Short mmCIF file of C-alpha atoms and ligand atoms in Angstrom, two decimals:
data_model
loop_
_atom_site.label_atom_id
_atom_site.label_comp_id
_atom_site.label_asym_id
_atom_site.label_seq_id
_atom_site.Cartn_x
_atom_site.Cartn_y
_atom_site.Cartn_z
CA UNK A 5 62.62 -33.50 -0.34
CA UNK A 6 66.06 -33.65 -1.39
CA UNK A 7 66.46 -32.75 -5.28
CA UNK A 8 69.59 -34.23 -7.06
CA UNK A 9 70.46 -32.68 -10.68
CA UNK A 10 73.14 -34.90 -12.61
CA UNK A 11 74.66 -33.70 -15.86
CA UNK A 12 73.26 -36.74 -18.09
CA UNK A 13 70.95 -39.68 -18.31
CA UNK A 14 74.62 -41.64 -17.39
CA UNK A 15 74.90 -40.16 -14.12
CA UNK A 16 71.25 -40.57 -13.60
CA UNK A 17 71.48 -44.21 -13.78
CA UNK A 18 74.45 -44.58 -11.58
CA UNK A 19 73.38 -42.08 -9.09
CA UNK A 20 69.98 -44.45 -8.68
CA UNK A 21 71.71 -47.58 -8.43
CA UNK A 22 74.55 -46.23 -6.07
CA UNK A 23 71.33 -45.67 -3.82
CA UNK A 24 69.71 -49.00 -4.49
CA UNK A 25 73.23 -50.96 -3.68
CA UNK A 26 73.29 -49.00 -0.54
CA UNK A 27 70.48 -49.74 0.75
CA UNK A 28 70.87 -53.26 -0.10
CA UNK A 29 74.25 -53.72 1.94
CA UNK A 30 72.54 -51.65 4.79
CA UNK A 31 69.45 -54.39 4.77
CA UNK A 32 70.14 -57.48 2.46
CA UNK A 33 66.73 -58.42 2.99
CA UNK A 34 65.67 -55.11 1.94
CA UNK A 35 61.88 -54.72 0.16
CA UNK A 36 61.99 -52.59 -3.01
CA UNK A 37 59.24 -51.54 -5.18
CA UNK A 38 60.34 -51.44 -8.77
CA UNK A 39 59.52 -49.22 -11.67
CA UNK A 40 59.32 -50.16 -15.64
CA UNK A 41 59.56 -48.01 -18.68
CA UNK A 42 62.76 -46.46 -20.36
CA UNK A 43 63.59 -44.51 -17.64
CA UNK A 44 64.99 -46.83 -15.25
CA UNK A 45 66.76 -49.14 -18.24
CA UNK A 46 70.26 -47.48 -17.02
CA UNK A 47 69.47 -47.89 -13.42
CA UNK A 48 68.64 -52.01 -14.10
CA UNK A 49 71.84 -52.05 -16.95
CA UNK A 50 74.21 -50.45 -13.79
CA UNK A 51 73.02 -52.50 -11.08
CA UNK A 52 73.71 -56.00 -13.24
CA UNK A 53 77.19 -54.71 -14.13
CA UNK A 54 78.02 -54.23 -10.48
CA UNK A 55 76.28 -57.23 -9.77
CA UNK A 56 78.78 -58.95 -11.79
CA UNK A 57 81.95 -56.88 -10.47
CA UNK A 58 81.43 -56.72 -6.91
CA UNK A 59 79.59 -59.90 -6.26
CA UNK A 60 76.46 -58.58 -4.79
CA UNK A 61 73.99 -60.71 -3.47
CA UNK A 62 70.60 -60.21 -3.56
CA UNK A 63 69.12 -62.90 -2.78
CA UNK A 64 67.44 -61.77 0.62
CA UNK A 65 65.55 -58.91 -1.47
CA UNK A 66 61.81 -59.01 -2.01
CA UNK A 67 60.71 -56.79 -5.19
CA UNK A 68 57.61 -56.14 -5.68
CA UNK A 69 56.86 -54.32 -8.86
CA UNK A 70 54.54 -50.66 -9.49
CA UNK A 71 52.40 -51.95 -11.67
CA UNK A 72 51.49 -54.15 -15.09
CA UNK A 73 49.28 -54.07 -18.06
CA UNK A 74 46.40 -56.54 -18.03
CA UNK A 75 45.66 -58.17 -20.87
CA UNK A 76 48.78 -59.13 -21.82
CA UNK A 77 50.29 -62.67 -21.75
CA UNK A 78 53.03 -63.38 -19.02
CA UNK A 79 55.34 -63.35 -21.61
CA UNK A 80 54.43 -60.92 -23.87
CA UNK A 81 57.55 -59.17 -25.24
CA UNK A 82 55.71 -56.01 -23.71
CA UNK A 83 54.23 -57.28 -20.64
CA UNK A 84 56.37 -55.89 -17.50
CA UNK A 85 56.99 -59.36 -16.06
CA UNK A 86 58.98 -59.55 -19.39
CA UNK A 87 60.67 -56.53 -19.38
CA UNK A 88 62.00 -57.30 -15.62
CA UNK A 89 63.44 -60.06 -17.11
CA UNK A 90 65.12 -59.01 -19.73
CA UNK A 91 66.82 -56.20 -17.70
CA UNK A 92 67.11 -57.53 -14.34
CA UNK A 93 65.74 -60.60 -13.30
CA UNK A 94 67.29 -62.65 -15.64
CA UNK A 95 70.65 -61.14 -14.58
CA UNK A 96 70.59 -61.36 -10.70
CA UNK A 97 70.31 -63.48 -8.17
CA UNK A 98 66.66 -62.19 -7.03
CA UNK A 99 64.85 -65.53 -6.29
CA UNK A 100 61.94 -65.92 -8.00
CA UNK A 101 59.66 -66.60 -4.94
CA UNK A 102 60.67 -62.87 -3.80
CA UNK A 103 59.73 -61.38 -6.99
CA UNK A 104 56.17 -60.06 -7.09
CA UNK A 105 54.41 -58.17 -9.93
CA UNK A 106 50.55 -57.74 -10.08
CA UNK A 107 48.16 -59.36 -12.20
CA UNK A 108 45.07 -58.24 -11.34
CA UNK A 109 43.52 -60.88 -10.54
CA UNK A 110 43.58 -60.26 -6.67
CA UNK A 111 44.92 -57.05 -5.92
CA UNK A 112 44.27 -56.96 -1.83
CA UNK A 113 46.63 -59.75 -2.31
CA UNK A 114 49.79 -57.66 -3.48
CA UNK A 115 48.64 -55.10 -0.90
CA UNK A 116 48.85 -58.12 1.77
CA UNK A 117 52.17 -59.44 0.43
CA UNK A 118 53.52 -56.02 0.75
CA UNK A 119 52.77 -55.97 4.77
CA UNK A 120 53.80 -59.42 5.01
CA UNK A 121 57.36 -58.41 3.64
CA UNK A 122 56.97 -55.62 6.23
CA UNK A 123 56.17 -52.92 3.83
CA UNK A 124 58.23 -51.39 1.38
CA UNK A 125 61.59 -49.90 2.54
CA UNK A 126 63.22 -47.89 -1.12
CA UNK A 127 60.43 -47.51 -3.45
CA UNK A 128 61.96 -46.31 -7.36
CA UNK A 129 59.34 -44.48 -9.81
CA UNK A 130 59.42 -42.44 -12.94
CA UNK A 131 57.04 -40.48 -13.95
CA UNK A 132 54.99 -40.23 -17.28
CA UNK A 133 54.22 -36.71 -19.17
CA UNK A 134 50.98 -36.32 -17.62
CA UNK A 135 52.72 -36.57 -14.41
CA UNK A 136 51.44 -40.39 -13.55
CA UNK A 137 52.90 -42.28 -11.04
CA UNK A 138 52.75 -45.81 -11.39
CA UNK A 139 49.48 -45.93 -13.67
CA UNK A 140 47.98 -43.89 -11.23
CA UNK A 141 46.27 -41.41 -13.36
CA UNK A 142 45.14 -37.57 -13.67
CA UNK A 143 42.23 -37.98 -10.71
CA UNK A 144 43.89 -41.23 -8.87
CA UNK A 145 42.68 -40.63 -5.22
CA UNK A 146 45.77 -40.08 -2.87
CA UNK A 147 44.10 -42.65 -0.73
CA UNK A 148 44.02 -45.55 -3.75
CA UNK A 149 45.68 -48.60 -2.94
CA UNK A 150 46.24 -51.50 -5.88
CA UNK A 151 43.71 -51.83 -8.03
CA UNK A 152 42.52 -52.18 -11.95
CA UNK A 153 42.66 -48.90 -13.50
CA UNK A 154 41.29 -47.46 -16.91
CA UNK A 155 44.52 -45.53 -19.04
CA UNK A 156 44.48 -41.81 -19.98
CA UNK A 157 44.41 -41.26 -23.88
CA UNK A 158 47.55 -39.57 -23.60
CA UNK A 159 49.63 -42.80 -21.34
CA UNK A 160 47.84 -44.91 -24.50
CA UNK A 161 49.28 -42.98 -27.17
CA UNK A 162 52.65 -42.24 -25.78
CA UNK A 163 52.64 -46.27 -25.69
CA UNK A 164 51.57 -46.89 -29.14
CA UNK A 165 55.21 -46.63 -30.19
CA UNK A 166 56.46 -49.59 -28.09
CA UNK A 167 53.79 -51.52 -29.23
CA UNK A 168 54.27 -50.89 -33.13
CA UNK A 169 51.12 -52.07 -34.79
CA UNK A 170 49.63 -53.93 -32.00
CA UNK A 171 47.02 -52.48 -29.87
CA UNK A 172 48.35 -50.56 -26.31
CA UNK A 173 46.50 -52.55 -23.38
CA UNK A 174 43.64 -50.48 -22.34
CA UNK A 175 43.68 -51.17 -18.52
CA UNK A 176 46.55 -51.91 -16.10
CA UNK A 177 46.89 -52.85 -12.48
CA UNK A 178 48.86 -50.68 -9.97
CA UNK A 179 50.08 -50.04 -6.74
CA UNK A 180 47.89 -46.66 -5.83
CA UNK A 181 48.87 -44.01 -4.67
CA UNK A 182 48.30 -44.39 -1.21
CA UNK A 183 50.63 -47.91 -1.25
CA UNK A 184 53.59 -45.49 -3.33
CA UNK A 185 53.43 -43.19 0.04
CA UNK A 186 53.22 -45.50 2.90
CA UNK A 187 57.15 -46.84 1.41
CA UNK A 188 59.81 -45.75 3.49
CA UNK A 189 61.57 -43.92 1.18
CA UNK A 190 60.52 -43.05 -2.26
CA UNK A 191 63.11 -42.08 -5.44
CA UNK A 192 61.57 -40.03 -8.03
CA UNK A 193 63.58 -40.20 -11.38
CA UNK A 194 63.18 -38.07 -14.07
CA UNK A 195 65.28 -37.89 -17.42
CA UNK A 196 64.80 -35.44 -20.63
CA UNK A 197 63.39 -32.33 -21.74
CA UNK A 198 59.68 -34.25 -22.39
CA UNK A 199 59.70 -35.01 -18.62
CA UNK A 200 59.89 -31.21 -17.52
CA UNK A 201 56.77 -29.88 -17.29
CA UNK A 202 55.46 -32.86 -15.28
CA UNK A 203 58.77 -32.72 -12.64
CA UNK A 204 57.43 -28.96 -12.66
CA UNK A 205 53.87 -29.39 -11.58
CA UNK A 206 54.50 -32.24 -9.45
CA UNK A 207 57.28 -30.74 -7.58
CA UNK A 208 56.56 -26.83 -7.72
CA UNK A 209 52.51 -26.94 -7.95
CA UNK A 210 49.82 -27.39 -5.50
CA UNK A 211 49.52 -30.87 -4.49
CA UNK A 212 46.12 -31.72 -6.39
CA UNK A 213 44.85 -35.17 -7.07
CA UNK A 214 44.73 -33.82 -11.17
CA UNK A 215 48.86 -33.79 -10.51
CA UNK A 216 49.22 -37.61 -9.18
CA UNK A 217 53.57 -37.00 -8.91
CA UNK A 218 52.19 -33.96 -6.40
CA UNK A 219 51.07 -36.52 -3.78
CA UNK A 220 55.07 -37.03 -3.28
CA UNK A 221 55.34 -33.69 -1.76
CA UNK A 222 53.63 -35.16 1.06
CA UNK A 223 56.36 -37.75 1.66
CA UNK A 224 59.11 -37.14 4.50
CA UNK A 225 61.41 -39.23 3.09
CA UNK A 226 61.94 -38.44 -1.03
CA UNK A 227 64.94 -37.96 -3.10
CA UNK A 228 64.15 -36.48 -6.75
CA UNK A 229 67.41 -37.53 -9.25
CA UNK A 230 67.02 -35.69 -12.91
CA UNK A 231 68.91 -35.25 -15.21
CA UNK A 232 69.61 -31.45 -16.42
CA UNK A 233 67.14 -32.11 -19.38
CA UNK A 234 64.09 -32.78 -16.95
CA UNK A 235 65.08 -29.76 -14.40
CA UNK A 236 62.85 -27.37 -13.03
C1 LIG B 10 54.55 -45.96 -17.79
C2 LIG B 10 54.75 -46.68 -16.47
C3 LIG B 10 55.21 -45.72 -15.41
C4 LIG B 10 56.41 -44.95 -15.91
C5 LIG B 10 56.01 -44.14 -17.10
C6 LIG B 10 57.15 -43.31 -17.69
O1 LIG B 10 53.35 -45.31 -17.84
N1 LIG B 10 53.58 -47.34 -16.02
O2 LIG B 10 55.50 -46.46 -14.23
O3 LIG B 10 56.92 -44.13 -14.91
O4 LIG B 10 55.55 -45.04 -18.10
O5 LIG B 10 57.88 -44.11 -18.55
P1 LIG B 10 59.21 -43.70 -19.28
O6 LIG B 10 60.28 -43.89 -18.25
O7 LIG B 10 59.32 -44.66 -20.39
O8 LIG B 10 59.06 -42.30 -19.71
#
């Protein structure tokens, strides 16, 4: 596991999408899995500024997104579909047949569209405070592929904000944990002082399926960028 620590969330975000445009001129027709929340924001705001400047294409790449709320409406300001959208999608060149996010209403299916685009070469994630990957959750088997799952109390609260006075979803669909591994290489990004304690225990702790981030331990092929905030 290689562990980079940049000075600021800035450097963060361009150290992750260095790595994604990379790998995209190494394989145009790369498959990447793609990660929500307000993490990544500076990773999606770099990559469609370089987009712009340095004409990158990527219209051979298949994305297929971690995970989404169910419940929501497609369009739902807060639904994931929308948020890809709003900070990538809409931006890029991505066609839409090559974009895949789960619904929930089949998930064998997403796990069969991800071996029919050969697997998943660069896989990004964050992490959330309880050390969640994806929505895989505090107990999440490390052999769970895509499937409905149930949100901790704590995933629901720390949502509540972005949701104002509407109700946080309840359940969400995800790539499991056992999907997250079997990418080729997996980027682990961490930013700010709440994100810490989880980078700690996931990183530096036994791998335990109470610690779902711990299962990347296991991974051959993982590069960890934080920010000095989040360090160990
Ligand atoms: C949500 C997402 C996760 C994400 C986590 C952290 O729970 N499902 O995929 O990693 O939030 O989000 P943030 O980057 O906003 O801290």
């Amino acid at each position: 596991m290689r562990v980079l620590v940049t000075p600021d969330y800035r450097t963060l975000s361009q150290t992750s999408a260095e790595l994604v445009i990379k790998a995209v001129r190494a394989k145009p027709d790369l498959t990447i899995g793609l990660p929500t929340g307000r993490t990544p924001i500076g990773m999606y705001e770099d990559l469609v500024k370089r987009y712009r400047k340095e004409h990158l294409d990527f219209s051979l790449l298949q994305t297929f997104n971690l995970d989404e709320y169910i419940g929501l409406p497609q369009h739902h300001p807060k639904s994931y579909r929308t948020y890809m959208r709003r900070h990538f999608f809409d931006h890029v060149n991505v066609l839409p047949a090559n974009i895949h996010i789960p619904d929930g209403s089949d998930p064998q299916q997403y796990e069969r569209a991800i071996q029919s685009a050969g697997g998943i070469d660069l896989l990004i994630v964050g992490i959330g405070a309880n050390a969640h990957i994806a929505f895989n959750e505090p107990g999440s088997s490390f052999d769970s592929r895509t499937r409905i799952v149930a949100l901790a109390p704590e995933t629901i609260h720390n949502a509540q904000q972005h949701f104002g006075n509407e109700p946080v979803p309840i359940k969400a669909v995800t790539m499991g944990i056992g999907t997250i591994l079997e990418a080729r290489r997996i980027v682990l990004l961490a930013s700010g002082a709440e994100k810490s304690d989880a980078v700690e225990r996931a990183l530096r702790g036994p791998v335990s399926e109470s610690i779902p981030a711990s299962a990347l331990q296991r991974h051959a092929n993982m590069i960890v960028i934080l920010d000095e905030a989040a360090k160990l």
